[in-house]
Every structure is written in structure tokens, then in C-alpha cells.
Coordinates of C-alpha atoms in Angstrom, one line a residue:
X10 CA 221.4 42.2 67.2
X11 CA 224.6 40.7 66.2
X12 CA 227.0 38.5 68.2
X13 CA 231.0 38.0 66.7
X14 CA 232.3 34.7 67.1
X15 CA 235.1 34.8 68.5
X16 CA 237.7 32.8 71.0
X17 CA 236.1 34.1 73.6
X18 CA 234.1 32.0 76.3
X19 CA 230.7 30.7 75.0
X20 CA 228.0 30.1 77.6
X21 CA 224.9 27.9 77.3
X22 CA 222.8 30.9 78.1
X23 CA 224.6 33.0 75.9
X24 CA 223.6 30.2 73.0
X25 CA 220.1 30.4 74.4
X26 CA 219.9 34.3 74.2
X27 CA 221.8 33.8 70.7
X28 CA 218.7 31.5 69.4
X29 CA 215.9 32.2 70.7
X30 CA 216.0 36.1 70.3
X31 CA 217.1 35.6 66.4
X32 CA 220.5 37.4 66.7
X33 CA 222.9 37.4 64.0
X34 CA 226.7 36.3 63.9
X35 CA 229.6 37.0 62.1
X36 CA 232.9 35.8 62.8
X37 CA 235.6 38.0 64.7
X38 CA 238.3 39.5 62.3
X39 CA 240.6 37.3 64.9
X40 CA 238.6 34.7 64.2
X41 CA 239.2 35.0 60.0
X42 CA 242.6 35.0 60.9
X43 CA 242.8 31.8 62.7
X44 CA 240.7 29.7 60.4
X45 CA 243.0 31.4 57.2
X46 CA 246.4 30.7 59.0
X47 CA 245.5 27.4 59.5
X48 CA 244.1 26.3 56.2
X49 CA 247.4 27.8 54.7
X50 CA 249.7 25.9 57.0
X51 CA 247.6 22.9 55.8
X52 CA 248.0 23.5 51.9
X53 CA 251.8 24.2 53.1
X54 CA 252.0 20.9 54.9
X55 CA 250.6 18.6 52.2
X56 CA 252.9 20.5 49.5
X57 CA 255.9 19.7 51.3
X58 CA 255.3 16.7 53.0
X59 CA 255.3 13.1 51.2
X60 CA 254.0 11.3 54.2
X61 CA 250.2 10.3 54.3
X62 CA 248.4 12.7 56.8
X63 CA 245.2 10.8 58.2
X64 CA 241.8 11.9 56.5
X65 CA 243.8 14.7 54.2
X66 CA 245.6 12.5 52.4
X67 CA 244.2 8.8 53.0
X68 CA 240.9 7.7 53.3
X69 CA 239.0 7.4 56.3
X70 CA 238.3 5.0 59.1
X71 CA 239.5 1.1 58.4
X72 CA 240.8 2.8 55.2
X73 CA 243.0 4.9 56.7
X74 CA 245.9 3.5 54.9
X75 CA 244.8 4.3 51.4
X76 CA 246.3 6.7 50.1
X77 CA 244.9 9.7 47.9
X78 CA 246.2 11.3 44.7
X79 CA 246.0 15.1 45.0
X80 CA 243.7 15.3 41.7
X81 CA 240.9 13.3 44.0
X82 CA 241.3 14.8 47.4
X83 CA 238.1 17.2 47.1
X84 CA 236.3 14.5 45.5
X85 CA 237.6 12.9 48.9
X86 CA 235.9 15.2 50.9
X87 CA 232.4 15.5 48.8
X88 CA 232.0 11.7 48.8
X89 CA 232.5 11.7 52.7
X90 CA 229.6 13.7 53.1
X91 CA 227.1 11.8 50.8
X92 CA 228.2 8.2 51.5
X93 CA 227.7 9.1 55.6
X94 CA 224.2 11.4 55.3
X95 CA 222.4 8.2 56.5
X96 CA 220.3 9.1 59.0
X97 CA 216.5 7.7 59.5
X98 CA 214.0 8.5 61.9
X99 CA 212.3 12.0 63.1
X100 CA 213.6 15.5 61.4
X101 CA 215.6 17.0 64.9
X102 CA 213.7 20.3 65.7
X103 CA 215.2 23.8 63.8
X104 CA 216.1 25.2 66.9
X105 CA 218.1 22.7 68.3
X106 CA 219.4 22.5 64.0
X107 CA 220.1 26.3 64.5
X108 CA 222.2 25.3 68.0
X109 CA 224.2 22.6 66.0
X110 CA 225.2 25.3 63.2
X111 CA 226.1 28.0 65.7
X112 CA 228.3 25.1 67.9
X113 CA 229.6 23.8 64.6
X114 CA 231.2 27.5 63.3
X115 CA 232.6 28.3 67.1
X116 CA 234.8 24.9 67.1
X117 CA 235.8 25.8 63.4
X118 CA 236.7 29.4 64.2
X119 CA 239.0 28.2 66.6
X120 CA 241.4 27.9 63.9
X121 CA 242.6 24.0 64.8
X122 CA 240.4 22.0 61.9
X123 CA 241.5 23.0 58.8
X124 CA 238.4 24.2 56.9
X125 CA 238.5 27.2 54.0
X126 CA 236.8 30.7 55.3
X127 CA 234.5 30.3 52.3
X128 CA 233.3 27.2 53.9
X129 CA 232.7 28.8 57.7
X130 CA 231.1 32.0 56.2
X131 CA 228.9 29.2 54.2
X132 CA 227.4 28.2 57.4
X133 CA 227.1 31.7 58.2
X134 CA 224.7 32.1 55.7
X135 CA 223.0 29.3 56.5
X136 CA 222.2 30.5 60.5
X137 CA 221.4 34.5 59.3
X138 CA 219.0 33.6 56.8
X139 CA 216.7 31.0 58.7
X140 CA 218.6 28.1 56.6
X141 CA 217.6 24.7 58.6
X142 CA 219.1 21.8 56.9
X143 CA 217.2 18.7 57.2
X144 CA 218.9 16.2 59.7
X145 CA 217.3 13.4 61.1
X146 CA 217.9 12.4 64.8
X147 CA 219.3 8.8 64.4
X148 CA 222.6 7.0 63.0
X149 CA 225.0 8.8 65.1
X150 CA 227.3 6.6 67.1
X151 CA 228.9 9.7 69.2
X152 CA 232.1 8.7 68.8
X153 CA 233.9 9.4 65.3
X154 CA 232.1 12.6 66.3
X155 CA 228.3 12.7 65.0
X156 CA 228.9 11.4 61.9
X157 CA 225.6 11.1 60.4
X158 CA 223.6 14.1 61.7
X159 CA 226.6 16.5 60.7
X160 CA 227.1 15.2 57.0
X161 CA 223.3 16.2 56.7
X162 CA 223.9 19.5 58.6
X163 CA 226.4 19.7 55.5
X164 CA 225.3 18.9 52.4
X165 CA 223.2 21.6 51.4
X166 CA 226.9 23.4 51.5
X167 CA 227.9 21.1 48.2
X168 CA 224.1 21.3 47.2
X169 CA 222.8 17.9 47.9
X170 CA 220.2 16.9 50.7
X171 CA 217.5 19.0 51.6
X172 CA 217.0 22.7 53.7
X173 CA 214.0 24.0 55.3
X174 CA 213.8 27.8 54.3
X175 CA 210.8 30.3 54.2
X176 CA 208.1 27.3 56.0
X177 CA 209.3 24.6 53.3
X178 CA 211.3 21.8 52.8
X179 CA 213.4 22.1 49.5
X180 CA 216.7 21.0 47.8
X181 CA 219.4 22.2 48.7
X182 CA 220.1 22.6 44.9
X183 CA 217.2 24.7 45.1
X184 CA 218.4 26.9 48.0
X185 CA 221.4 27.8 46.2
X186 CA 219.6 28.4 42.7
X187 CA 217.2 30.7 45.1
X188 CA 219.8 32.6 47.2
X189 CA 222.1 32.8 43.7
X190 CA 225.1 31.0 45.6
X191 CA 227.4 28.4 44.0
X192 CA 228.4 25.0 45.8
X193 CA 231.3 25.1 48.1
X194 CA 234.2 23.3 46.4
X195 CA 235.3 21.6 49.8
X196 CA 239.3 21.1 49.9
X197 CA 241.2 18.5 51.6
X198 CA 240.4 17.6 55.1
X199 CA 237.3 20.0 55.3
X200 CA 234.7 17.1 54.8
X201 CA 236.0 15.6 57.9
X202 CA 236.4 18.8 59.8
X203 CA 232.5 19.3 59.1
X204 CA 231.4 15.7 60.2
X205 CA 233.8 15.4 62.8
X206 CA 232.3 16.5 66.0
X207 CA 230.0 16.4 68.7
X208 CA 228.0 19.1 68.1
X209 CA 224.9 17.3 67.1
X210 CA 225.5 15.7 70.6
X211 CA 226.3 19.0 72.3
X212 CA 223.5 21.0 70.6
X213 CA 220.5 18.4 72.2
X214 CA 222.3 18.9 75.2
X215 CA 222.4 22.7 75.5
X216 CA 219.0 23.1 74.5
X217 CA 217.9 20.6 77.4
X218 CA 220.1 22.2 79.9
X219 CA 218.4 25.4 79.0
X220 CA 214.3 23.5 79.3
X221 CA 216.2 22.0 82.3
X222 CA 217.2 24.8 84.3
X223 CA 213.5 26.2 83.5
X224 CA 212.0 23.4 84.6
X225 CA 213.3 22.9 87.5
X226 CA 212.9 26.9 88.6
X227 CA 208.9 25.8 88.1
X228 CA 209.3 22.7 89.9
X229 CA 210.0 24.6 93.1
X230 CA 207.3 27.0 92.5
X231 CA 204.4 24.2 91.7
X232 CA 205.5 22.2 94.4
X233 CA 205.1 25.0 96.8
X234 CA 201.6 25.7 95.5
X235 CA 200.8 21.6 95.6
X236 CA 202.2 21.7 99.7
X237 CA 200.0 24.5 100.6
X238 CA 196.8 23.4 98.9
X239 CA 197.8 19.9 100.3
X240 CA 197.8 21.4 104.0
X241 CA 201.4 20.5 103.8
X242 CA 204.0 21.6 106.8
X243 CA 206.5 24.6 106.6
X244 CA 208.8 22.7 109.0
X245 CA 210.8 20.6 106.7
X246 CA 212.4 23.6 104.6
X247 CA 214.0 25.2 108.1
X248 CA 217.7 26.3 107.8
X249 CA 219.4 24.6 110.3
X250 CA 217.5 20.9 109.5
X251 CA 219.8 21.6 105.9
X252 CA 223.3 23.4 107.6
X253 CA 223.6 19.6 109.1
X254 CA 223.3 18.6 105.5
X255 CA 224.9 21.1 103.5
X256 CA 224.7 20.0 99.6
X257 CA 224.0 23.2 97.8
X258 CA 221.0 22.6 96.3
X259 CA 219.0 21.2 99.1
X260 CA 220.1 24.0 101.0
X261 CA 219.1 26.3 98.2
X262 CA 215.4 24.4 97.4
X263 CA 214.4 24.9 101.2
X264 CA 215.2 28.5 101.4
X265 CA 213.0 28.8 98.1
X266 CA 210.2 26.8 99.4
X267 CA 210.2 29.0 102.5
X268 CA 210.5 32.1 100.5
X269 CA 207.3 30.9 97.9
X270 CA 205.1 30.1 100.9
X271 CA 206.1 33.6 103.2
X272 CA 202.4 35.3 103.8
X273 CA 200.5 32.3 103.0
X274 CA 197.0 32.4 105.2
X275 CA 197.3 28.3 104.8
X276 CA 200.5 27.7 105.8
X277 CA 200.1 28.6 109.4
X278 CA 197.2 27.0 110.6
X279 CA 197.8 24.4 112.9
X280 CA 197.5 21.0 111.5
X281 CA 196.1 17.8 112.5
X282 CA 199.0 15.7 111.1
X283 CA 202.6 15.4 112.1
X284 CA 204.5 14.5 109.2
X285 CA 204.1 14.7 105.4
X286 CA 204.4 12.3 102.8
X287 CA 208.2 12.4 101.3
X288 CA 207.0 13.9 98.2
X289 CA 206.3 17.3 99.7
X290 CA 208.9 16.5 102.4
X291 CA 211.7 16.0 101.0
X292 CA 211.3 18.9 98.1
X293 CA 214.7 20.3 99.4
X294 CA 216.7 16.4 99.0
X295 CA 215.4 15.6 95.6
X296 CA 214.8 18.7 93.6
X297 CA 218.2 19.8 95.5
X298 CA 220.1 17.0 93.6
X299 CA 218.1 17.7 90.8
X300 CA 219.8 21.4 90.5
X301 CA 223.4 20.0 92.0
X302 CA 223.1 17.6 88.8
X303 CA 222.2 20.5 86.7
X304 CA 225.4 23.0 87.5
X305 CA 227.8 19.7 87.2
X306 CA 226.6 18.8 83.7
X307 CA 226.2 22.4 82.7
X308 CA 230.2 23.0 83.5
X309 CA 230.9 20.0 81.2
X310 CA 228.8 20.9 78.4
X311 CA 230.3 24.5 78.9
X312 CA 233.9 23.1 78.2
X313 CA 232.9 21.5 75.3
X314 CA 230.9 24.2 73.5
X315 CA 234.0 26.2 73.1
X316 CA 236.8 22.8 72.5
X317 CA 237.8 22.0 68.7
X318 CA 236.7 18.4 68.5
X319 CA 237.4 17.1 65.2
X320 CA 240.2 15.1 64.2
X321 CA 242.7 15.2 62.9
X322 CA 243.7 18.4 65.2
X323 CA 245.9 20.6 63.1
X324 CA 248.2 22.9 65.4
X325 CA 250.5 25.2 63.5
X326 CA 251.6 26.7 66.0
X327 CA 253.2 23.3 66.9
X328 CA 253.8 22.3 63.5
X329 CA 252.0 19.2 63.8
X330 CA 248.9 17.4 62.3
X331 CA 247.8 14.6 65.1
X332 CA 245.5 12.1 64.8
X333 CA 243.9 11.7 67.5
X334 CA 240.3 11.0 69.4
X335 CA 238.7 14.7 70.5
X336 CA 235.4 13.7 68.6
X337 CA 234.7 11.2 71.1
X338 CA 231.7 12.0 72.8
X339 CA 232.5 9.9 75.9
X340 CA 232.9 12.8 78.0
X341 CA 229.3 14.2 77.2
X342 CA 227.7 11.0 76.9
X343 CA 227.9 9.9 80.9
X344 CA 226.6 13.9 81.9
X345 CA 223.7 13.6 79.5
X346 CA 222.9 10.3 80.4
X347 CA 223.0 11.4 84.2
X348 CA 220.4 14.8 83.7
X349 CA 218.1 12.2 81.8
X350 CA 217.9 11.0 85.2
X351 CA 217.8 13.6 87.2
X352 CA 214.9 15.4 85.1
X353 CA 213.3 11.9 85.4
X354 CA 213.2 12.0 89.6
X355 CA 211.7 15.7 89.0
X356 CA 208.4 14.3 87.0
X357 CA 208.5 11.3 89.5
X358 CA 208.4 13.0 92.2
X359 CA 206.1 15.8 90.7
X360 CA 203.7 12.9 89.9
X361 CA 203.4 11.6 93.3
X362 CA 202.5 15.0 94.3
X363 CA 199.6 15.0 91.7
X364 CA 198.6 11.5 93.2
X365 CA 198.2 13.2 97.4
X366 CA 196.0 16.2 95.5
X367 CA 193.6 13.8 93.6
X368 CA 193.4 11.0 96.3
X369 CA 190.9 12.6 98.4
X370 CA 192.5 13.4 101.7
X371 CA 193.1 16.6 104.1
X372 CA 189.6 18.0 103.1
X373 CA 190.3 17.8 100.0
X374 CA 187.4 16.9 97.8
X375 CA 188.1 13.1 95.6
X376 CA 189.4 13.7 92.1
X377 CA 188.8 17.6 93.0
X378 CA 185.9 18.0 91.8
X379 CA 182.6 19.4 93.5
X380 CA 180.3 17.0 92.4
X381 CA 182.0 13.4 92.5
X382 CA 179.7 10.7 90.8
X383 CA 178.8 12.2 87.7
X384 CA 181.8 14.3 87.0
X385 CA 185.2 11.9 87.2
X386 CA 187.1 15.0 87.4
X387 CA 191.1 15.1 87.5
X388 CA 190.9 11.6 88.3
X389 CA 192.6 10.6 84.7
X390 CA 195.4 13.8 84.8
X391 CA 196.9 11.7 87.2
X392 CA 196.8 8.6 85.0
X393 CA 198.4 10.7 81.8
X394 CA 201.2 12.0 84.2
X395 CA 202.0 8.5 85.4
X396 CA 202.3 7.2 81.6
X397 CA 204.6 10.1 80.9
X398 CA 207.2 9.4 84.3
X399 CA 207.2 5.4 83.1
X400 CA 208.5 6.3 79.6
X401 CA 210.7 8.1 81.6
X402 CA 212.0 5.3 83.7
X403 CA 212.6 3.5 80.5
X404 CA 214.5 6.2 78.7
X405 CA 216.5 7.1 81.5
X406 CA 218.3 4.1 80.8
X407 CA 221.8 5.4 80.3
X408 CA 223.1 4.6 76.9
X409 CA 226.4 5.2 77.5
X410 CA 226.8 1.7 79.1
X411 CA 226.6 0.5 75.7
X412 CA 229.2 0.1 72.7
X413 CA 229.0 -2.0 69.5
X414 CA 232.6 -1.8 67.2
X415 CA 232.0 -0.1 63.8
X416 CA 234.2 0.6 60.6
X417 CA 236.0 -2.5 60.4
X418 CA 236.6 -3.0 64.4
X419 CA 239.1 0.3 63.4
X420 CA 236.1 2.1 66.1
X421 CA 236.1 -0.3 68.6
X422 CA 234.5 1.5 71.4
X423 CA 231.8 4.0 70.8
X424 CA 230.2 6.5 73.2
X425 CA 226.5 6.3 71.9
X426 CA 226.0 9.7 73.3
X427 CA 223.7 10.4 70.4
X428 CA 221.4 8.0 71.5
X429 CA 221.4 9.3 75.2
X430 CA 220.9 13.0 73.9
X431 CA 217.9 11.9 72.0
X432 CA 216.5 10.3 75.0
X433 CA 216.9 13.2 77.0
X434 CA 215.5 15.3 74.7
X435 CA 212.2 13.1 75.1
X436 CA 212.8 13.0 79.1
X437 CA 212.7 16.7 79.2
X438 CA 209.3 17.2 77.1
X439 CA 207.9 14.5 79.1
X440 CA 209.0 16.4 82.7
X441 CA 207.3 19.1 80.9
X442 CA 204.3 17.4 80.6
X443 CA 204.6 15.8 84.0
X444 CA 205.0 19.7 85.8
X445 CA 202.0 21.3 83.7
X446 CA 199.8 18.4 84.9
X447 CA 200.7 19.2 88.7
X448 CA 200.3 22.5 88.3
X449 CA 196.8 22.5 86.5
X450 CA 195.7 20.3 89.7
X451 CA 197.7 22.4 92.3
X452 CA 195.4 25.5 90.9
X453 CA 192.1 23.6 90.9
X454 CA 193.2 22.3 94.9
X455 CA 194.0 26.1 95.6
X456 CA 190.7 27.1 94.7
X457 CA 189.2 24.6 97.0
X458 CA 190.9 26.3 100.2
X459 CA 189.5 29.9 99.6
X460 CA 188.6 31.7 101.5
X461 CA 191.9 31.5 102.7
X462 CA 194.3 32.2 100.3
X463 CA 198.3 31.2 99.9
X464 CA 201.2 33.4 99.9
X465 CA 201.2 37.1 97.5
X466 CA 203.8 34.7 95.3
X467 CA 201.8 31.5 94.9
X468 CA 198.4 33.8 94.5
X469 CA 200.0 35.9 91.5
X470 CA 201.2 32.6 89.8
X471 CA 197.4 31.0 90.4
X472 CA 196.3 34.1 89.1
X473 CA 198.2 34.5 86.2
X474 CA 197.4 30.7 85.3
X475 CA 193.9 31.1 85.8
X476 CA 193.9 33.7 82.6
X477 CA 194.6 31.0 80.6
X478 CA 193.0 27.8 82.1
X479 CA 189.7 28.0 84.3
X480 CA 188.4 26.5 87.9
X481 CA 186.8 23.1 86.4
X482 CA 183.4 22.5 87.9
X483 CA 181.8 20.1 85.7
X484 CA 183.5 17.5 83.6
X485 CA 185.1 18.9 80.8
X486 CA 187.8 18.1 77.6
X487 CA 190.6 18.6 79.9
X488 CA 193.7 17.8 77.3
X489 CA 193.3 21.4 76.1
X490 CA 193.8 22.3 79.2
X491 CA 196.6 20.0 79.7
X492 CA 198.4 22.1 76.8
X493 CA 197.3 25.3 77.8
X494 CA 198.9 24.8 81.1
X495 CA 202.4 23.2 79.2
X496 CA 202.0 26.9 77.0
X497 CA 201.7 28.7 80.2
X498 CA 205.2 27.2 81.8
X499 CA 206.8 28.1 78.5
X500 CA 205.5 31.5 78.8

């Protein structure tokens, strides 16, 4: 399967569907057109023009007003790249590496940066054959764009830094000595047009809206399953309690809830209590706001997939070169900070849930297990999924409150979107975590109920689940369960 970049609109799903099942790109023959048009208006520009152009002509940053002789300008550009590849920490994952090169081509084909078509049809290469340059997840600043992550993204185009290709990390010397391709010769203003950007930022975010929007379809399922092997009430997720309350997704959540539990033999027995605990309560309130935050940071993400965001912006169409500040990631930073805490509340209030099935209450058994005493049971699932929503706590810590001046004090405010991206990329596997644990002891509290059984929906889901993870009698090694259950989400 092929997709064509083009200029038309990019969706996140479409970038998931892209990904995920391993299609192909090319770029449109619209697309060609813009990127040639503009890199010959460029060549045109410098030619003719005696006055320094920022990062084509001068140096970059603080030493912007150094000028550069046209015999250095690609040595310009190469040097960019290896004096900013700086990056330390953890390798970021090839699929969200594979997300950056996809995001990186569509703001290039747009036609408003400058780069060669040799160099786009480079990076080409690099997605169709499994190419996964080696980029590691700290040192950018999300600001002057992401820097650090990007010139790694871009050096195995010169044939520096490293790639992983075929299961193994080699030179990216070696990948072009393998796939019999020379180094791009990069040409004025390209280096910067590659580094430039916030697609490192943009890519972590994507790939978390898409585990997000997941997620949180499974949140509404487990909890349904958790209320109905807790004895929980249907009441709470009526219609017209949410009409006098209309926010979208509350409204939406109870409708689901009611729609999960429809049929359920243990729904509509008559219950000894009045009221339930907020956690199963107020399901439509919190994962509501959880899905609200979702479709607000998806439609900013969605803008700036498909936005040219490095700088300077060349626009021949308005004959004019302008230095400006697209690459700042301000705009993302505050969203992604914001679902970091929203998929936070989603574990929290998923733990809590996993706390009311353990505790021994409503008939159910103390740990859920059969024979207490001897067998400790899922007493400890519940201490693993608290761990995970603390971390959370911590990391939902927005860091976009935060700036420290670089380059000289020339960037004197900085977005430190990177920073949050990473974070929420660590929220989300955590929420992960959190949900799989629920659901292993929603399953295990199910079972407990029969003969009575819950709704066709919930039943099919236990059922399903229960092909991959069994009713735990006796004490057992339950992290392989644990993972089992995470697999079976991902599913």
C-alpha cells in the first residue's frame, strides 16, 4: 500500500494507519514541484541578493550576524548537523522514529523550507526501507525547533551517526556502503530546514494521541466490568442526570457505560447500598474530561502535522525570506503537557477502582482470592498500580512552565515541549499499565459473581481475556499475567 504525500490534510489516524500497517510513500508530483520551485527561487535569491539572509547566508543562532562566503555555505549546513547531534539518554522507539520521518517529509513537501528534492526523496528512502536512524530522547529544548533529536534523524543523510536497519545498529557510513547510495551534498539553508522543527515533538505526541484515544475506549469498557462485579448502581449514567450537565464527553461516557452494562444479570438486582464510591460514580465526569481533553489536543496536533515549521520561512510566492519563530513548540507544549494529565486522572481513577475490588467488600472475597491466609492473592496488583499512578503524579508535572535562555540569551524563552512529550510518553505506558491491572482484577471479581453473569458485551470481553490469562485460585507468579493482560489491551 502506498500513500502520496501531498498538500492535502494529514490526520493523526491517517499517520497511525500509515505506520503501523507498513505502507509506503512517495511524494505527489505537486508536491516535487513545490519543493523544486522553491529551492530554485532560493539559489535565485542568494545569486542576486547581497544582503545576508538568516541561516543561508550567516551563521546560526547568537552568530547570526556572521556572514558566510558562498565556497563554505554546504560546509555550513554539514557542520550544523554534527556540532547539534547531542543527544544522551534512551534510543526513542522506531515507530515513533518512523512518525518523525514521515512528519519531517510532509512539512518539507510543502514547498516553504528550502531543501533540494534529492534530499526529501533521501528521507524517502530512509521510511520505505525500514531505515531507523538512531536518536536519542533528550537535548531538545522545543523551541529552535527540536534541534538535537532532528540533527540525529539527519545524519545518516551526510553519512555520519548511526541507523538501525535489518535488527542492527550500524553506521550510517555503512548503510550507504550497503544500499550503494552516496551522501547527500546538503546546499545552503537545507541543514537548518532539517533540524528546524517540531516534529520530534509532534511525532511523541501523535503516537500518544493514538495509545490515548485506545486507552481511553478500554477505560470505559473495564470500568463497566469493575462496577458490575463491584455490585455497583446503573443510576448514575441516566441521560437526563448529564442533559443538566451537558459537556460532551460526560454525556458520551454515560451513554457507553449504560450501553456496556444492557443485559447484565448483576446489574439489576436490587442493592443494599444507596450510593457508590466516586470512582465508579462519577465514570461519566472524569473519563468524560478525559475524552473532551483528548479531541482539544488532537485538533492542535492536527494543525501542526500539516504546518511548515522551520525557519527561516521562504515564500516565493511573496518574494520574501522571513525570519521568523514557527519552530517554536510553545503551541504544542501546553496541549501535551495538558493530556499528560488527563491520561494521569484515567490510571488514578482506574487505580481506586482496583482498590474497592481487592478491599474485601460487597461479597466480595479479601484480595479475591478463595482461600485468604495462605494465598495473598491480588493484594500486591494493587500496590504495583499505585506505584505506576505516583510516577504519574510526578511526571504530570507540566514542563512547559519552565524556560532557561540558550545560545547566547539570542533564545531567551524556550518551550521545553521535548521534555513534556517525553513525559507523556512515560504517562501513557504507565496508564497502560494501570488499565491492564484493573482489568486482570475486574475478571478475577467477575468470576466470583457466577452464576449470574454480566451483560453479552462485558461476558465476550471476560471471555476473550480469559484465553489468555486464567481464574487465579491459588497464589501464583502474577507479573506474567500482568503483561499478558497489557498484550491483550494492545490486541
Amino acid at each position: 500500500m502506498i500513500h502520496q504525500i501531498s498538500a492535502e490534510h494529514l490526520t493523526i489516524e491517517q499517520v497511525g494507519e500509515i505506520i503501523y500497517n507498513n505502507y509506503k510513500i512517495e511524494l505527489s508530483e505537486d508536491a516535487k514541484q513545490r519543493i523544486k520551485r522553491c529551492r530554485n527561487y532560493l539559489d535565485k535569491k542568494i545569486a542576486r541578493n547581497g544582503e545576508p539572509i538568516y541561516g543561508v547566508t550567516t551563521g546560526f543562532g547568537s552568530l547570526c550576524n556572521v556572514s558566510i562566503g558562498k565556497d563554505h555555505l554546504s560546509q555550513l549546513q554539514i557542520n550544523l548537523i554534527k556540532s547539534h547531534a547531542c543527544g544522551v539518554g534512551e534510543r526513542v522507539p522506531n515507530d515513533i522514529v518512523k512518525i518523525m520521518l514521515l512528519l519531517k517529509i510532509q512539512s518539507l513537501s510543502y514547498g516553504y523550507s528550502g531543501c533540494k528534492l534529492d534530499t526529501v526523496m533521501r528521507l524517502v528512502s530512509f521510511f520505505n526501507n525500514d531505515i531507523y536512524p538512531v536518536v536519542y530522547k533528550q537535548g531538545s529544548l522545543g523551541a529552535s525547533g527540536d534541534l538535537v533529536p532532528l540533527a540525529h534523524l539527519c545524519l545518516p543523510l551526510v553519512g555520519l551517526g548511526e541507523v538501525e536497519y535489518q535488527g542492527k545498529v550500524i553506521a550510517g557510513a555503512e548503510m550507504l556502503r550497503r544500499k550503494r547510495w552516496k551522501p547527500i551534498v546538503l546546499a545552503s539553508k537545507e541543514g537548518l530546514a532539517l533540524l528546524n522543527g517540531t516534529q520530534n515533538m509532534s511525532a511523541f505526541a501523535v503516537w500518544s494521541l493514538l495509545q490515548a484515544q485506545r486507552l481511553s475506549d478500554w477505560a470505559d469498557k473495564i470500568a463497566a466490568m469493575s462496577l458490575d462485579a463491584y455490585d455497583g448502581r446503573i443510576e448514575p449514567f441516566t441521560e437526563a442526570v448529564h442533559l443538566v450537565r451537558p459537556h460532551n464527553g460526560q454525556l458520551e461516557t454515560a451513554a457507553r457505560m449504560k450501553e456496556m452494562l444492557e443485559g447484565s444479570q448483576l446489574i439489576v438486582n436490587s442493592k443494599a447500598h444507596v450510593q457508590d464510591p466516586y470512582s465508579f460514580r462519577c465514570v461519566p465526569q472524569v473519563h468524560g474530561a478525559v475524552k473532551d481533553t483528548l479531541r482539544y489536543v488532537k485538533s492542535v496536533i492536527d494543525i501542526e502535522i500539516n504546518s511548515a515549521t522551520d525557519n527561516p520561512t521562504v515564500c516565493p510566492d511573496e518574494d520574501i525570506i522571513v525570519s521568523a519563530g514557527n519552530f517554536h513548540g510553545e503551541p504544542i507544549a501546553l496541549p501535551i503537557d495538558f493530556l499528560s494529565i488527563a491520561m494521569s486522572e484515567l490510571a488514578n481513577i482506574s487505580e481506586r477502582r482496583i482498590y474497592r475490588l481487592v478491599s474485601g467488600t460487597r461479597g466480595l472475597p479479601s484480595f479475591l482470592v478463595a482461600n485468604p491466609g495462605v494465598n495473598s492473592g491480588f493484594m500486591i496488583t494493587q500496590y504495583t498500580a499505585a506505584s505506576c499512578v505516583s510516577l504519574n503524579k510526578s511526571l504530570a508535572m507540566p514542563s512547559s512552565v519552565d524556560s532557561i535562555p540558550s545560545c547566547q540569551d539570542q533564545e531567551d524563552h524556550v518551550s521545553m515541549g521535548a521534555n513534556a512529550a517525553i513525559k507523556l510518553y512515560k504517562v501513557i505506558l504507565n496508564t497502560e499499565r494501570v488499565l491492564a491491572i484493573e482489568l486482570f482484577n475486574a475478571a478475577q471479581a467477575l468470576d466470583f459473581r457466577l452464576p449470574l453473569k454480566s451483560s453479552p458485551k462485558i461476558m465476550e470481553i471476560h471471555d476473550e481475556y480469559r484465553k489468555m490469562v486464567p481464574f487465579i485460585l491459588n497464589d501464583e507468579l502474577m507479573y506474567p499475567y500482568i503483561e499478558r493482560s497489557i498484550q491483550f489491551l494492545r490486541k
